[in-house]
Each structure stands twice: as C-alpha cells, then as structure tokens.
XYZ file of C-alpha atoms in Angstrom:
199
model
C 99.166 116.589 65.260
C 96.657 119.193 63.850
C 93.883 119.068 65.899
C 90.458 117.887 63.444
C 87.839 120.593 63.369
C 84.417 119.705 65.669
C 80.634 119.123 65.370
C 78.434 121.102 67.725
C 77.822 117.707 69.486
C 81.456 117.068 69.782
C 81.484 120.554 71.105
C 78.569 120.269 73.496
C 80.545 117.083 75.082
C 84.445 118.955 75.438
C 82.283 121.840 77.289
C 80.370 118.863 79.355
C 84.054 117.188 80.216
C 85.736 120.088 81.448
C 82.980 121.109 83.643
C 83.551 117.666 85.368
C 87.115 118.566 86.289
C 87.711 120.790 89.267
C 89.878 123.798 87.976
C 91.438 126.275 89.511
C 89.618 129.242 88.555
C 86.112 129.662 86.944
C 85.541 129.034 83.193
C 83.817 132.025 82.040
C 85.168 132.158 78.407
C 86.754 128.777 77.415
C 89.177 130.469 74.568
C 90.677 133.287 77.063
C 90.156 131.039 80.051
C 92.640 128.065 78.371
C 94.780 130.367 76.467
C 98.002 130.261 78.730
C 97.756 126.686 79.328
C 97.436 126.499 82.866
C 93.954 125.176 82.700
C 95.136 122.405 80.662
C 98.023 121.686 82.906
C 95.145 120.722 85.434
C 93.389 118.654 83.468
C 96.190 116.144 83.197
C 97.231 116.760 86.633
C 93.793 115.695 87.496
C 94.106 112.418 85.577
C 97.429 111.510 85.775
C 99.617 113.585 88.106
C 102.544 111.556 88.147
C 103.616 113.015 84.270
C 103.219 116.732 85.327
C 104.782 119.477 87.800
C 102.010 121.464 88.048
C 104.459 124.264 89.146
C 105.768 124.634 85.677
C 103.042 126.484 84.723
C 101.705 130.072 85.700
C 99.118 132.244 85.122
C 100.173 134.472 81.778
C 98.853 137.305 80.033
C 102.105 137.931 77.796
C 102.556 135.837 74.459
C 105.547 134.581 75.445
C 104.635 132.930 78.792
C 101.901 131.734 77.060
C 104.111 130.274 74.576
C 106.484 129.245 77.364
C 103.691 126.948 79.179
C 102.664 125.545 75.965
C 105.843 124.618 74.797
C 106.411 122.865 78.089
C 103.482 120.786 77.913
C 104.201 119.885 74.671
C 107.894 118.682 75.786
C 107.384 117.183 79.104
C 103.892 116.133 78.733
C 102.420 115.579 75.798
C 104.926 113.628 74.526
C 104.958 111.182 77.231
C 100.868 110.538 76.366
C 102.274 110.154 72.503
C 101.459 113.120 70.745
C 102.117 116.807 70.487
C 100.455 119.731 69.258
C 101.449 121.667 66.196
C 102.618 125.292 66.465
C 100.007 126.647 64.498
C 97.238 125.101 66.497
C 99.189 126.217 70.033
C 99.501 129.726 68.207
C 95.498 129.739 67.467
C 94.352 128.824 71.261
C 97.047 131.799 72.244
C 95.603 134.370 69.809
C 91.969 132.864 71.302
C 90.719 131.649 67.719
C 87.120 130.561 67.970
C 86.938 126.912 68.447
C 91.253 126.370 68.733
C 91.105 125.415 71.864
C 87.745 123.173 71.748
C 89.700 121.133 69.448
C 92.926 121.064 70.951
C 90.967 119.709 74.360
C 89.174 117.009 71.923
C 92.582 115.487 70.883
C 93.757 115.804 74.585
C 90.614 114.216 76.122
C 91.346 111.201 73.173
C 94.868 110.792 73.989
C 94.043 111.125 77.876
C 91.715 107.920 77.254
C 94.195 106.282 75.207
C 97.015 106.992 77.958
C 95.068 105.691 80.927
C 93.591 102.706 79.127
C 97.196 101.525 78.356
C 98.484 102.321 81.726
C 95.874 100.104 83.033
C 96.552 97.534 80.665
C 100.157 97.601 81.870
C 98.969 97.717 85.823
C 97.044 94.431 84.940
C 100.209 93.025 83.335
C 102.209 94.382 86.751
C 99.888 92.476 88.808
C 99.704 89.439 87.150
C 103.073 88.629 86.962
C 103.756 88.945 90.851
C 100.092 86.637 90.851
C 102.602 84.272 88.746
C 105.224 84.526 90.698
C 102.978 84.155 93.924
C 101.963 80.807 92.081
C 104.754 79.392 91.496
C 106.441 80.586 95.033
C 103.176 78.542 96.418
C 104.261 75.244 94.429
C 107.649 75.360 95.490
C 106.102 75.844 99.033
C 103.490 73.503 98.519
C 106.409 71.112 97.043
C 108.898 71.498 99.620
C 107.139 70.235 102.727
C 107.373 66.654 100.926
C 110.860 67.167 100.538
C 111.247 68.016 104.138
C 108.973 65.415 105.477
C 111.405 63.397 103.591
C 114.402 65.177 104.496
C 112.584 64.734 108.305
C 112.250 61.548 108.413
C 116.052 60.379 107.039
C 117.003 62.630 109.568
C 115.496 60.652 111.938
C 116.344 57.045 110.761
C 120.134 58.522 111.068
C 119.629 59.832 114.354
C 117.912 56.469 116.090
C 120.835 55.425 114.386
C 123.291 56.803 116.119
C 121.524 56.660 119.399
C 121.747 52.645 118.668
C 125.400 52.854 117.938
C 125.818 55.107 120.791
C 124.356 52.944 123.336
C 125.977 49.894 121.452
C 129.148 51.667 122.037
C 128.031 51.823 125.625
C 127.269 48.221 126.137
C 130.850 47.075 124.474
C 132.461 49.261 127.049
C 130.436 47.827 129.950
C 131.547 44.483 128.639
C 135.147 45.302 128.045
C 135.194 46.404 131.690
C 133.285 43.257 132.769
C 136.280 41.225 130.633
C 138.919 43.044 132.959
C 137.411 42.489 136.068
C 136.887 39.257 135.209
C 140.319 38.753 134.013
C 141.594 40.251 137.056
C 139.632 37.814 139.358
C 141.010 34.985 137.342
C 144.611 35.987 138.085
C 144.109 37.000 141.515
C 142.756 33.408 141.741
C 145.572 31.613 139.691
C 148.005 33.315 141.769
C 146.199 32.114 145.387
C 145.985 28.795 144.152
C 149.645 28.530 142.806
C 150.518 29.893 146.161
C 148.414 27.211 147.955
C 150.291 24.510 146.130
C 153.397 25.980 146.863
C 152.574 25.587 150.497
C-alpha cells in the first residue's frame, strides 16, 4: 500500500510515538536512523514480539542490505499484519527522501493498532470459550451428584438386599441342619422303640 502524506500534527504524533519505544540506538536523524529497517523491526518486536525474529535484521550501510531488511519485513512481518509496503516507498526510505520514513511509520502505527485490537478480540474469544466449556462442565458436574446420589441409593438398597438374602440363606442352612438332626434323632428313637418292642 502507498503511504499517504502527513500533516504537521501527524508528524509530531509519529515523533512522539517513536520516542516511547526503547530502541537500540539513539534517534539523531530519523530518516537515516530508520533507513535500514532495523529500528522498524525493533518497534514491531516491542509491540508484537511473537511475529518477528529480530536476528533477521542487521545494521546496514549498503543499499543491497537495506533492501534485504525491508523485503524481509514485507514478506515475514507486514504480511502477517495484513499489509505490505510498496517498493516505491521502500526506495524512498532507503534514499532518505524527506518524510518518507514518517509516512511508513504512520502506516505501521495504524496497522499495529488494528493488529493488536484484533489479537485482543481473538484472545477474549479464546478466553470466553474455555469459560463456556468450564460452565458446561460445572453444569455437568453439578448434575452428576444427583445421578450419583440416586446411584448410591440404589447401590445401598441392593447391598442391603444382598445381605438380607445371605442372612436368610444362612438361616435356611441352619434350619436344614436342625431338620436333619431331628430326623436322625427320630430315626434313632424309632430304632430304639422297635428294639424294645422286639425284646
């Protein structure tokens, strides 16, 4: 995109904005200082370090190296932010044409604001979704105890019934043993009576 011309107020705003960013070298002549693209990379890193590798950009004096830095910014950073600087504007910055870098900085400032705002919105949405998931999980978790309580009640009833059955089975076994004992005693008495009658 072409960088638009700036008013005096916009120029002052850009100078003040740049002064708020900690840069690796002092700003003496903004056109020359920013011509190689390294300080632009540092500004991007200051705001969104995740989208830039500062080691890709080295201090440059040759036009070729400056061009490399700007092309790298265009391809690897600005594209991620949803824009690209035209070759005409890059050449103007490298050639230190008056107000060329200021116009680029204004574009970057606007695009940075948009990018950060969009990132924040995405972050909020990402935070909302886990909250929704946790709410749903809480709802499920709240409902689970009811189910668990019912299940526990059923388990207790079943356990009681099992114990009752076991007790009854034991009683039956004892009764059967008693019946057998009585039967054997009756047989013994019968035998004795028979023997006594024979005698």
